[in-house]
């Protein structure tokens, strides 16, 4: 099964162009859609999940036309939104059972077995009687996965999943997602580079409604080989370096700024070569676009 998005555009009533002519093909496995806040990720996810209409363009999931065959798409879709609204006074087991009825699983024995299997798989069996209001962020996310899995989905959309999870919960969540990727198209929308680095076999970078790159994370890293240079410097020199070099990122390491510069040759002997990481890929695309704009 493949998801094909072609020439998709969406402008909101206030004039914000959230998506500009987006074309993407996404195959089975884990796909990372990476971009900063406001890039258009949620808009794209909601349109794919049949919750919102684009202005122009088309989306196909295998043979299904996502924009016109909404009911058919919903039957094979698992959607885990950014804010998973839960009913605080209901237990996980009861809500899952109720959602299973809504999905059309009316046979009681079948439903019980399914709910049990999903609670076990998402590691919530012990907490199944607990009210959802008492769940931690990570438990709520795993409950979100459990409900998304009710229909044995072919397409799973996960919007900004790990924000606010502690490292152990994040790992558990990653492992669950990776398992899902073995049987379905899984789209992980996030601004967290590490989530994509650890999980995804294919990715795209989106900013201001435009797809800036698409490809395999490892190939994207190779493309930058030998072009990323690092330097630690006093805070006072930061602005001058930004003016002189193509600085793609700066961050504090033990309180001291460290910059990464994109350059085909060593900028000067005070820079040392570093192996590119996915953050460099991300920032080199996002910063390059900003620079082109400024020059234009
Ligand atoms: P992301 O998920 O990457 O943070 P969004 O898709 O939420 O991005 O937003 C993309 C852009 O569209 C942002 O500039 C945002 O402010 C704007 N936007 C999102 N939803 C609406 C809306 N309902 N009405 C107007 N503008 C919106």
XYZ file of N, CA and C in Angstrom, residues 77-191:
345
model
N -7.901 3.628 8.708
C -7.052 4.694 9.240
C -6.954 4.647 10.760
N -5.752 4.801 11.261
C -5.565 5.015 12.693
C -4.952 6.395 12.866
N -5.626 7.268 13.609
C -5.156 8.650 13.737
C -4.911 8.958 15.199
N -3.697 9.396 15.474
C -3.357 9.762 16.852
C -3.023 11.247 16.874
N -3.997 12.074 17.215
C -3.788 13.521 17.122
C -2.863 14.046 18.213
N -2.432 15.282 18.018
C -1.525 15.957 18.947
C -2.087 15.928 20.372
N -3.289 16.409 20.508
C -3.949 16.412 21.810
C -5.002 15.340 21.779
N -4.701 14.224 22.435
C -5.699 13.174 22.437
C -6.666 13.415 23.580
N -7.818 13.965 23.273
C -8.810 14.269 24.299
C -9.351 12.968 24.871
N -9.220 12.772 26.154
C -9.770 11.559 26.755
C -10.829 11.924 27.781
N -11.676 10.976 28.053
C -12.689 11.179 29.080
C -12.048 10.813 30.409
N -11.854 11.808 31.297
C -11.042 11.560 32.491
C -11.655 10.559 33.470
N -12.981 10.403 33.450
C -13.596 9.573 34.495
C -13.937 8.166 34.022
N -13.375 7.764 32.906
C -13.654 6.429 32.370
C -12.352 5.637 32.375
N -12.441 4.352 32.612
C -11.223 3.532 32.587
C -10.833 3.227 31.149
N -9.557 2.902 30.967
C -9.029 2.581 29.634
C -9.812 1.422 29.022
N -10.057 0.426 29.844
C -10.742 -0.769 29.352
C -12.146 -0.442 28.851
N -12.869 0.372 29.630
C -14.250 0.686 29.230
C -14.292 1.555 27.976
N -13.409 2.553 27.923
C -13.431 3.442 26.761
C -13.040 2.674 25.490
N -12.055 1.827 25.603
C -11.615 1.046 24.444
C -12.746 0.127 23.968
N -13.432 -0.465 24.923
C -14.561 -1.326 24.587
C -15.642 -0.523 23.859
N -15.912 0.669 24.378
C -16.914 1.544 23.787
C -16.509 1.960 22.352
N -15.226 2.313 22.196
C -14.743 2.718 20.865
C -14.815 1.550 19.885
N -14.593 0.347 20.412
C -14.669 -0.848 19.556
C -16.099 -1.048 19.050
N -17.083 -0.774 19.897
C -18.481 -0.853 19.462
C -18.711 0.139 18.326
N -18.204 1.367 18.519
C -18.381 2.396 17.484
C -17.722 1.988 16.170
N -16.630 1.246 16.256
C -15.945 0.774 15.043
C -16.694 -0.384 14.390
N -17.762 -0.844 15.053
C -18.575 -1.883 14.432
C -18.266 -3.297 14.904
N -17.473 -3.413 15.963
C -17.188 -4.747 16.490
C -18.250 -5.068 17.543
N -19.354 -5.645 17.102
C -20.521 -5.790 17.973
C -20.512 -7.106 18.755
N -19.782 -8.077 18.283
C -19.749 -9.375 18.967
C -18.918 -9.265 20.243
N -19.568 -9.587 21.399
C -18.967 -9.296 22.697
C -17.647 -10.035 22.942
N -17.632 -11.321 22.627
C -16.429 -12.119 22.878
C -15.253 -11.632 22.052
N -15.540 -11.314 20.790
C -14.511 -10.822 19.878
C -13.938 -9.495 20.405
N -14.861 -8.649 20.905
C -14.456 -7.340 21.390
C -13.576 -7.461 22.632
N -13.961 -8.364 23.526
C -13.220 -8.562 24.767
C -11.794 -9.015 24.449
N -11.688 -9.955 23.528
C -10.367 -10.484 23.168
C -9.502 -9.388 22.550
N -10.132 -8.569 21.688
C -9.388 -7.502 21.012
C -8.910 -6.451 22.013
N -9.814 -6.032 22.889
C -9.465 -5.007 23.890
C -8.335 -5.520 24.783
N -8.425 -6.784 25.159
C -7.390 -7.390 25.994
C -6.038 -7.385 25.276
N -6.074 -7.788 24.014
C -4.827 -7.867 23.240
C -4.196 -6.479 23.093
N -5.027 -5.470 22.842
C -4.485 -4.122 22.643
C -3.926 -3.539 23.935
N -4.607 -3.792 25.038
C -4.116 -3.278 26.327
C -2.803 -3.943 26.713
N -2.673 -5.208 26.384
C -1.430 -5.920 26.680
C -0.310 -5.385 25.796
N -0.615 -5.244 24.514
C 0.386 -4.801 23.555
C 0.932 -3.413 23.892
N 0.068 -2.544 24.403
C 0.501 -1.180 24.713
C 0.921 -1.049 26.176
N 1.054 -2.196 26.835
C 1.576 -2.199 28.206
C 0.663 -1.460 29.183
N -0.634 -1.546 28.971
C -1.583 -0.856 29.846
C -2.472 -1.832 30.609
N -2.171 -3.109 30.498
C -3.038 -4.121 31.099
C -3.175 -3.905 32.601
N -2.050 -3.660 33.256
C -2.064 -3.469 34.717
C -2.925 -2.262 35.095
N -2.935 -1.264 34.234
C -3.633 -0.005 34.557
C -4.990 0.075 33.880
N -5.509 -1.061 33.435
C -6.729 -1.019 32.612
C -7.959 -0.504 33.353
N -8.006 -0.698 34.694
C -9.182 -0.286 35.482
C -9.081 1.166 35.964
N -7.900 1.740 35.753
C -7.657 3.085 36.238
C -8.354 4.122 35.329
N -8.876 5.196 35.930
C -9.488 6.240 35.114
C -8.422 6.958 34.284
N -8.794 7.315 33.056
C -7.814 7.926 32.148
C -7.286 9.252 32.676
N -8.088 9.928 33.486
C -7.653 11.193 34.083
C -6.413 11.020 34.951
N -6.184 9.818 35.457
C -5.023 9.571 36.311
C -3.826 9.036 35.540
N -3.940 8.956 34.213
C -2.832 8.447 33.388
C -1.745 9.516 33.219
N -0.497 9.070 33.114
C 0.602 9.992 32.785
C 0.552 10.294 31.284
N 1.363 11.268 30.849
C 1.394 11.619 29.425
C 1.732 10.413 28.557
N 2.708 9.633 28.998
C 3.128 8.461 28.221
C 2.032 7.414 28.153
N 1.333 7.216 29.270
C 0.243 6.231 29.263
C -0.871 6.688 28.340
N -1.127 8.001 28.346
C -2.178 8.514 27.446
C -1.791 8.289 25.988
N -0.497 8.502 25.676
C -0.046 8.277 24.302
C -0.222 6.821 23.910
N 0.118 5.930 24.847
C -0.025 4.508 24.525
C -1.503 4.130 24.394
N -2.347 4.781 25.191
C -3.777 4.538 25.019
C -4.216 5.023 23.629
N -3.647 6.154 23.218
C -3.935 6.674 21.878
C -3.585 5.653 20.806
N -2.450 5.000 20.971
C -2.039 3.954 20.022
C -3.031 2.791 20.061
N -3.414 2.396 21.260
C -4.354 1.273 21.404
C -5.645 1.574 20.641
N -6.170 2.788 20.804
C -7.424 3.113 20.105
C -7.199 3.243 18.596
N -6.003 3.739 18.222
C -5.714 3.860 16.783
C -5.615 2.473 16.136
N -5.256 1.460 16.931
C -5.063 0.118 16.386
C -6.348 -0.704 16.310
N -7.435 -0.167 16.864
C -8.685 -0.933 16.918
C -9.089 -1.531 15.577
N -8.887 -0.763 14.530
C -9.411 -1.203 13.239
C -8.373 -1.937 12.392
N -7.244 -2.328 12.990
C -6.173 -2.958 12.227
C -5.793 -2.099 11.019
N -5.372 -0.870 11.280
C -5.248 0.118 10.211
C -4.119 -0.150 9.218
N -4.312 0.340 8.007
C -3.294 0.261 6.956
C -2.501 1.567 6.892
N -3.107 2.612 7.424
C -2.463 3.926 7.450
C -2.568 4.486 8.869
N -1.425 4.807 9.443
C -1.424 5.324 10.811
C -0.751 6.690 10.816
N -1.445 7.665 11.379
C -0.920 9.023 11.422
C -0.702 9.419 12.870
N 0.522 9.824 13.174
C 0.860 10.182 14.546
C 1.407 11.607 14.537
N 0.704 12.510 15.208
C 1.039 13.925 15.155
C 1.763 14.338 16.436
N 3.034 14.740 16.335
C 3.818 15.244 17.471
C 3.705 14.356 18.710
N 4.138 13.110 18.619
C 3.811 12.178 19.696
C 4.647 12.273 20.956
N 5.913 12.662 20.874
C 6.764 12.460 22.053
C 6.994 13.716 22.872
N 6.409 14.840 22.438
C 6.561 16.059 23.231
C 6.034 15.781 24.638
N 6.835 16.034 25.635
C 6.384 15.866 27.008
C 6.543 14.468 27.581
N 7.114 13.538 26.810
C 7.338 12.199 27.367
C 8.726 12.109 27.990
N 8.838 11.367 29.094
C 10.171 11.174 29.656
C 10.907 10.122 28.808
N 12.240 10.021 28.951
C 13.016 9.163 28.048
C 12.561 7.702 28.022
N 12.185 7.154 29.165
C 11.771 5.748 29.184
C 10.456 5.566 28.422
N 9.529 6.492 28.636
C 8.245 6.431 27.932
C 8.446 6.617 26.437
N 9.376 7.488 26.108
C 9.642 7.774 24.704
C 10.154 6.504 24.009
N 11.065 5.799 24.669
C 11.576 4.543 24.125
C 10.473 3.530 23.909
N 9.625 3.393 24.915
C 8.544 2.418 24.824
C 7.631 2.769 23.656
N 7.362 4.051 23.521
C 6.494 4.522 22.453
C 7.138 4.272 21.084
N 8.437 4.547 20.978
C 9.174 4.298 19.734
C 9.101 2.837 19.325
N 9.289 1.945 20.304
C 9.260 0.518 19.984
C 7.900 0.094 19.454
N 6.858 0.641 20.064
C 5.509 0.336 19.600
C 5.306 0.814 18.167
N 5.744 2.045 17.908
C 5.583 2.604 16.552
C 6.349 1.780 15.535
N 7.569 1.386 15.884
C 8.391 0.624 14.946
C 7.703 -0.692 14.575
N 7.047 -1.308 15.554
C 6.295 -2.532 15.271
C 5.174 -2.270 14.272
N 4.499 -1.142 14.457
C 3.385 -0.809 13.563
C 3.860 -0.646 12.128
N 5.065 -0.086 11.986
C 5.608 0.175 10.662
C 5.844 -1.081 9.845
N 5.821 -2.226 10.511
C 6.025 -3.474 9.768
C 4.803 -3.851 8.947
N 3.641 -3.314 9.294
C 2.413 -3.733 8.601
C 1.646 -2.599 7.938
N 2.082 -1.368 8.131
C 1.258 -0.260 7.652
C 2.133 0.899 7.205
N 1.511 1.863 6.551
C 2.166 3.140 6.304
C 2.011 3.943 7.592
N 3.120 4.310 8.202
C 3.041 5.090 9.439
C 3.695 6.444 9.200
N 2.948 7.511 9.388
C 3.511 8.846 9.226
C 3.658 9.489 10.592
N 4.875 9.844 10.887
C 5.186 10.452 12.174
C 5.498 11.917 11.910
N 4.642 12.794 12.405
C 4.870 14.213 12.186
C 5.484 14.799 13.453
N 6.618 15.476 13.314
C 7.312 15.924 14.512
C 8.255 17.092 14.226
N 8.584 17.857 15.286
C 9.652 18.848 15.139
C 10.917 18.336 15.840
